[in-house]
Short mmCIF file of N, CA and C in Angstrom, two decimals:
data_model
loop_
_atom_site.label_atom_id
_atom_site.label_comp_id
_atom_site.label_asym_id
_atom_site.label_seq_id
_atom_site.Cartn_x
_atom_site.Cartn_y
_atom_site.Cartn_z
N MET A 217 95.65 107.01 99.65
CA MET A 217 96.18 105.97 100.52
C MET A 217 97.60 105.65 100.03
N THR A 218 98.57 105.66 100.95
CA THR A 218 99.94 105.36 100.58
C THR A 218 100.10 103.86 100.33
N ALA A 219 101.11 103.51 99.57
CA ALA A 219 101.35 102.09 99.25
C ALA A 219 101.61 101.28 100.51
N GLY A 220 102.37 101.83 101.46
CA GLY A 220 102.67 101.09 102.70
C GLY A 220 101.42 100.83 103.52
N TYR A 221 100.56 101.82 103.64
CA TYR A 221 99.31 101.67 104.38
C TYR A 221 98.42 100.65 103.69
N ALA A 222 98.28 100.78 102.38
CA ALA A 222 97.44 99.83 101.62
C ALA A 222 97.95 98.42 101.76
N SER A 223 99.27 98.24 101.74
CA SER A 223 99.87 96.92 101.87
C SER A 223 99.59 96.33 103.24
N LEU A 224 99.73 97.13 104.29
CA LEU A 224 99.47 96.66 105.65
C LEU A 224 98.02 96.23 105.80
N VAL A 225 97.11 97.04 105.33
CA VAL A 225 95.68 96.73 105.46
C VAL A 225 95.32 95.50 104.65
N ALA A 226 95.86 95.36 103.45
CA ALA A 226 95.52 94.24 102.58
C ALA A 226 96.15 92.93 103.04
N SER A 227 97.28 92.99 103.73
CA SER A 227 98.01 91.77 104.07
C SER A 227 97.52 91.07 105.32
N GLY A 228 96.73 91.75 106.12
CA GLY A 228 96.33 91.16 107.40
C GLY A 228 97.51 91.04 108.34
N SER A 229 98.35 92.05 108.35
CA SER A 229 99.56 92.06 109.17
C SER A 229 99.27 92.62 110.55
N GLY A 230 100.28 92.61 111.38
CA GLY A 230 100.19 93.19 112.69
C GLY A 230 101.43 94.01 112.97
N TYR A 231 101.37 94.76 114.04
CA TYR A 231 102.51 95.56 114.43
C TYR A 231 102.47 95.76 115.94
N VAL A 232 103.59 96.14 116.50
CA VAL A 232 103.70 96.37 117.94
C VAL A 232 104.17 97.80 118.14
N LEU A 233 103.49 98.51 119.00
CA LEU A 233 103.92 99.85 119.41
C LEU A 233 104.59 99.72 120.76
N CYS A 234 105.78 100.24 120.89
CA CYS A 234 106.46 100.24 122.17
C CYS A 234 106.69 101.69 122.58
N GLY A 235 106.41 101.99 123.81
CA GLY A 235 106.59 103.35 124.27
C GLY A 235 106.72 103.41 125.77
N THR A 236 106.92 104.58 126.25
CA THR A 236 106.99 104.82 127.68
C THR A 236 105.83 105.74 128.06
N PRO A 237 105.47 105.78 129.34
CA PRO A 237 104.37 106.65 129.76
C PRO A 237 104.62 108.11 129.38
N ARG A 238 103.53 108.79 129.10
CA ARG A 238 103.53 110.24 128.82
C ARG A 238 104.21 110.59 127.50
N THR A 239 104.15 109.71 126.51
CA THR A 239 104.76 109.99 125.20
C THR A 239 103.73 110.20 124.10
N GLY A 240 102.44 110.15 124.44
CA GLY A 240 101.41 110.32 123.42
C GLY A 240 100.92 109.03 122.82
N SER A 241 101.32 107.89 123.39
CA SER A 241 100.93 106.61 122.81
C SER A 241 99.42 106.38 122.89
N THR A 242 98.76 106.89 123.93
CA THR A 242 97.31 106.73 124.04
C THR A 242 96.61 107.51 122.93
N LEU A 243 97.07 108.70 122.65
CA LEU A 243 96.53 109.49 121.54
C LEU A 243 96.73 108.75 120.21
N LEU A 244 97.95 108.26 119.99
CA LEU A 244 98.23 107.53 118.76
C LEU A 244 97.34 106.30 118.64
N CYS A 245 97.18 105.57 119.73
CA CYS A 245 96.33 104.37 119.70
C CYS A 245 94.89 104.73 119.36
N GLY A 246 94.40 105.82 119.91
CA GLY A 246 93.05 106.26 119.60
C GLY A 246 92.89 106.61 118.13
N LEU A 247 93.89 107.25 117.57
CA LEU A 247 93.85 107.60 116.15
C LEU A 247 93.89 106.34 115.28
N LEU A 248 94.74 105.40 115.63
CA LEU A 248 94.83 104.15 114.86
C LEU A 248 93.52 103.38 114.95
N SER A 249 92.94 103.31 116.12
CA SER A 249 91.68 102.61 116.31
C SER A 249 90.56 103.26 115.51
N SER A 250 90.58 104.57 115.43
CA SER A 250 89.51 105.29 114.75
C SER A 250 89.45 104.99 113.25
N THR A 251 90.52 104.43 112.68
CA THR A 251 90.49 104.08 111.26
C THR A 251 89.57 102.89 111.00
N GLY A 252 89.38 102.05 112.02
CA GLY A 252 88.54 100.86 111.86
C GLY A 252 89.22 99.72 111.13
N VAL A 253 90.45 99.92 110.67
CA VAL A 253 91.15 98.87 109.93
C VAL A 253 92.56 98.60 110.43
N LEU A 254 92.98 99.29 111.48
CA LEU A 254 94.35 99.13 111.98
C LEU A 254 94.40 98.57 113.39
N GLY A 255 93.52 97.64 113.68
CA GLY A 255 93.52 96.98 114.98
C GLY A 255 92.76 97.77 116.03
N ARG A 256 92.63 97.12 117.19
CA ARG A 256 91.97 97.75 118.35
C ARG A 256 93.02 97.99 119.43
N PRO A 257 93.64 99.15 119.39
CA PRO A 257 94.77 99.41 120.28
C PRO A 257 94.40 99.54 121.75
N GLU A 258 95.14 98.88 122.56
CA GLU A 258 95.05 98.97 124.02
C GLU A 258 96.42 98.63 124.57
N SER A 259 96.65 98.97 125.81
CA SER A 259 97.92 98.62 126.46
C SER A 259 97.78 97.26 127.11
N TYR A 260 97.56 96.25 126.31
CA TYR A 260 97.33 94.89 126.80
C TYR A 260 98.49 94.36 127.63
N PHE A 261 99.71 94.76 127.29
CA PHE A 261 100.89 94.18 127.93
C PHE A 261 101.48 95.06 129.02
N ARG A 262 100.71 96.01 129.51
CA ARG A 262 101.16 96.82 130.65
C ARG A 262 101.05 95.95 131.89
N GLU A 263 102.18 95.65 132.49
CA GLU A 263 102.25 94.66 133.56
C GLU A 263 101.23 94.88 134.69
N PRO A 264 101.03 96.10 135.18
CA PRO A 264 100.06 96.26 136.26
C PRO A 264 98.62 95.91 135.86
N ASP A 265 98.33 95.87 134.58
CA ASP A 265 96.97 95.60 134.09
C ASP A 265 96.79 94.18 133.55
N GLU A 266 97.82 93.36 133.64
CA GLU A 266 97.75 92.03 133.03
C GLU A 266 96.59 91.21 133.58
N ARG A 267 96.43 91.20 134.88
CA ARG A 267 95.33 90.41 135.48
C ARG A 267 93.97 90.87 134.95
N ALA A 268 93.74 92.18 134.93
CA ALA A 268 92.46 92.71 134.46
C ALA A 268 92.21 92.34 133.01
N TRP A 269 93.23 92.47 132.16
CA TRP A 269 93.06 92.11 130.75
C TRP A 269 92.85 90.61 130.59
N ALA A 270 93.61 89.81 131.32
CA ALA A 270 93.45 88.35 131.22
C ALA A 270 92.03 87.96 131.60
N GLU A 271 91.53 88.50 132.70
CA GLU A 271 90.17 88.17 133.12
C GLU A 271 89.15 88.62 132.08
N ARG A 272 89.33 89.82 131.54
CA ARG A 272 88.42 90.34 130.53
C ARG A 272 88.42 89.47 129.27
N LEU A 273 89.58 88.90 128.95
CA LEU A 273 89.72 88.09 127.74
C LEU A 273 89.47 86.60 127.98
N GLY A 274 89.12 86.25 129.22
CA GLY A 274 88.80 84.86 129.53
C GLY A 274 90.00 83.95 129.72
N VAL A 275 91.14 84.52 130.07
CA VAL A 275 92.35 83.74 130.31
C VAL A 275 92.51 83.56 131.82
N PRO A 276 92.66 82.32 132.29
CA PRO A 276 92.82 82.09 133.73
C PRO A 276 94.04 82.81 134.29
N VAL A 277 93.93 83.22 135.54
CA VAL A 277 95.03 83.92 136.21
C VAL A 277 95.38 83.24 137.53
N VAL A 278 96.61 83.46 137.94
CA VAL A 278 97.09 83.07 139.26
C VAL A 278 97.78 84.30 139.80
N GLY A 279 97.29 84.80 140.92
CA GLY A 279 97.85 86.04 141.45
C GLY A 279 97.56 87.18 140.49
N GLU A 280 98.59 87.86 140.08
CA GLU A 280 98.45 89.00 139.15
C GLU A 280 98.81 88.65 137.72
N ARG A 281 99.05 87.38 137.42
CA ARG A 281 99.53 86.96 136.10
C ARG A 281 98.58 85.99 135.41
N ALA A 282 98.62 86.01 134.10
CA ALA A 282 97.92 85.00 133.32
C ALA A 282 98.61 83.66 133.55
N VAL A 283 97.84 82.59 133.64
CA VAL A 283 98.41 81.26 133.86
C VAL A 283 99.32 80.88 132.70
N SER A 284 98.87 81.16 131.48
CA SER A 284 99.65 80.86 130.28
C SER A 284 99.86 82.15 129.50
N TYR A 285 101.12 82.59 129.42
CA TYR A 285 101.38 83.84 128.71
C TYR A 285 101.13 83.69 127.22
N SER A 286 101.39 82.52 126.67
CA SER A 286 101.13 82.34 125.24
C SER A 286 99.62 82.37 124.97
N ARG A 287 98.82 81.82 125.87
CA ARG A 287 97.37 81.89 125.71
C ARG A 287 96.90 83.34 125.83
N PHE A 288 97.48 84.07 126.77
CA PHE A 288 97.17 85.49 126.92
C PHE A 288 97.50 86.25 125.64
N ALA A 289 98.67 86.01 125.07
CA ALA A 289 99.08 86.70 123.84
C ALA A 289 98.14 86.37 122.68
N ARG A 290 97.70 85.11 122.58
CA ARG A 290 96.75 84.74 121.52
C ARG A 290 95.41 85.44 121.73
N ALA A 291 94.96 85.53 122.97
CA ALA A 291 93.70 86.21 123.27
C ALA A 291 93.80 87.70 122.94
N VAL A 292 94.94 88.30 123.23
CA VAL A 292 95.17 89.70 122.90
C VAL A 292 95.13 89.90 121.39
N GLN A 293 95.76 89.00 120.66
CA GLN A 293 95.76 89.13 119.20
C GLN A 293 94.33 89.07 118.66
N ALA A 294 93.55 88.15 119.17
CA ALA A 294 92.16 88.03 118.71
C ALA A 294 91.36 89.29 119.07
N ALA A 295 91.52 89.77 120.29
CA ALA A 295 90.77 90.95 120.73
C ALA A 295 91.23 92.21 120.02
N GLY A 296 92.50 92.28 119.69
CA GLY A 296 93.06 93.49 119.09
C GLY A 296 92.97 93.55 117.58
N SER A 297 92.48 92.50 116.95
CA SER A 297 92.42 92.45 115.49
C SER A 297 91.11 93.02 114.96
N THR A 298 91.21 93.74 113.87
CA THR A 298 90.02 94.21 113.18
C THR A 298 89.59 93.14 112.18
N ASP A 299 88.46 93.33 111.54
CA ASP A 299 87.92 92.32 110.64
C ASP A 299 88.86 91.93 109.50
N ASN A 300 89.78 92.82 109.13
CA ASN A 300 90.74 92.52 108.06
C ASN A 300 91.98 91.82 108.59
N ASN A 301 91.94 91.38 109.87
CA ASN A 301 93.00 90.62 110.51
C ASN A 301 94.25 91.44 110.80
N VAL A 302 94.15 92.76 110.84
CA VAL A 302 95.28 93.59 111.27
C VAL A 302 95.17 93.72 112.78
N SER A 303 96.27 93.42 113.45
CA SER A 303 96.28 93.53 114.91
C SER A 303 97.38 94.47 115.35
N ARG A 304 97.16 95.04 116.52
CA ARG A 304 98.12 95.98 117.06
C ARG A 304 98.22 95.73 118.54
N ARG A 305 99.45 95.69 119.01
CA ARG A 305 99.69 95.52 120.43
C ARG A 305 100.63 96.62 120.87
N GLU A 306 100.41 97.07 122.06
CA GLU A 306 101.29 98.10 122.62
C GLU A 306 102.01 97.51 123.81
N SER A 307 103.27 97.80 123.89
CA SER A 307 104.06 97.31 125.00
C SER A 307 104.89 98.44 125.56
N GLY A 308 104.89 98.55 126.85
CA GLY A 308 105.76 99.51 127.51
C GLY A 308 107.11 98.90 127.85
N GLY A 309 107.42 97.78 127.23
CA GLY A 309 108.68 97.11 127.46
C GLY A 309 108.63 96.06 128.57
N VAL A 310 107.47 95.91 129.20
CA VAL A 310 107.35 94.96 130.30
C VAL A 310 106.85 93.63 129.77
N ARG A 311 107.61 92.59 129.99
CA ARG A 311 107.28 91.23 129.57
C ARG A 311 107.05 91.12 128.06
N SER A 312 107.57 92.06 127.27
CA SER A 312 107.31 92.03 125.84
C SER A 312 108.06 90.88 125.15
N ALA A 313 109.08 90.32 125.77
CA ALA A 313 109.79 89.21 125.15
C ALA A 313 108.87 88.01 124.95
N GLY A 314 107.91 87.81 125.84
CA GLY A 314 106.97 86.71 125.71
C GLY A 314 106.08 86.83 124.49
N LEU A 315 105.88 88.03 124.01
CA LEU A 315 105.04 88.25 122.85
C LEU A 315 105.61 87.57 121.62
N TRP A 316 106.91 87.58 121.48
CA TRP A 316 107.53 87.06 120.26
C TRP A 316 107.51 85.54 120.20
N THR A 317 107.31 84.86 121.31
CA THR A 317 107.29 83.40 121.29
C THR A 317 105.90 82.83 121.40
N ALA A 318 104.90 83.70 121.45
CA ALA A 318 103.51 83.24 121.61
C ALA A 318 102.99 82.56 120.35
#
């Protein structure tokens, strides 16, 4: 185990993956998830899927959007975290600015 990996796992940190379609991000997310300690990767912040994720995570929606983006981001963090509190979020660049203020 490398020092950086051990530090990330031990610290209960999080990270954000940003990518564009067809770059292998789904494969990478599957590999990260398979470790069982690096979060539960999903494309939570993909704009066309926001309503579906919000509903799945119990966040109220209006139209195609979560009513509260900060509540949505907190729900994503909880859903995406493994037992060691490492979370991972993937963003295709859509509405990702809201993530930093959540």
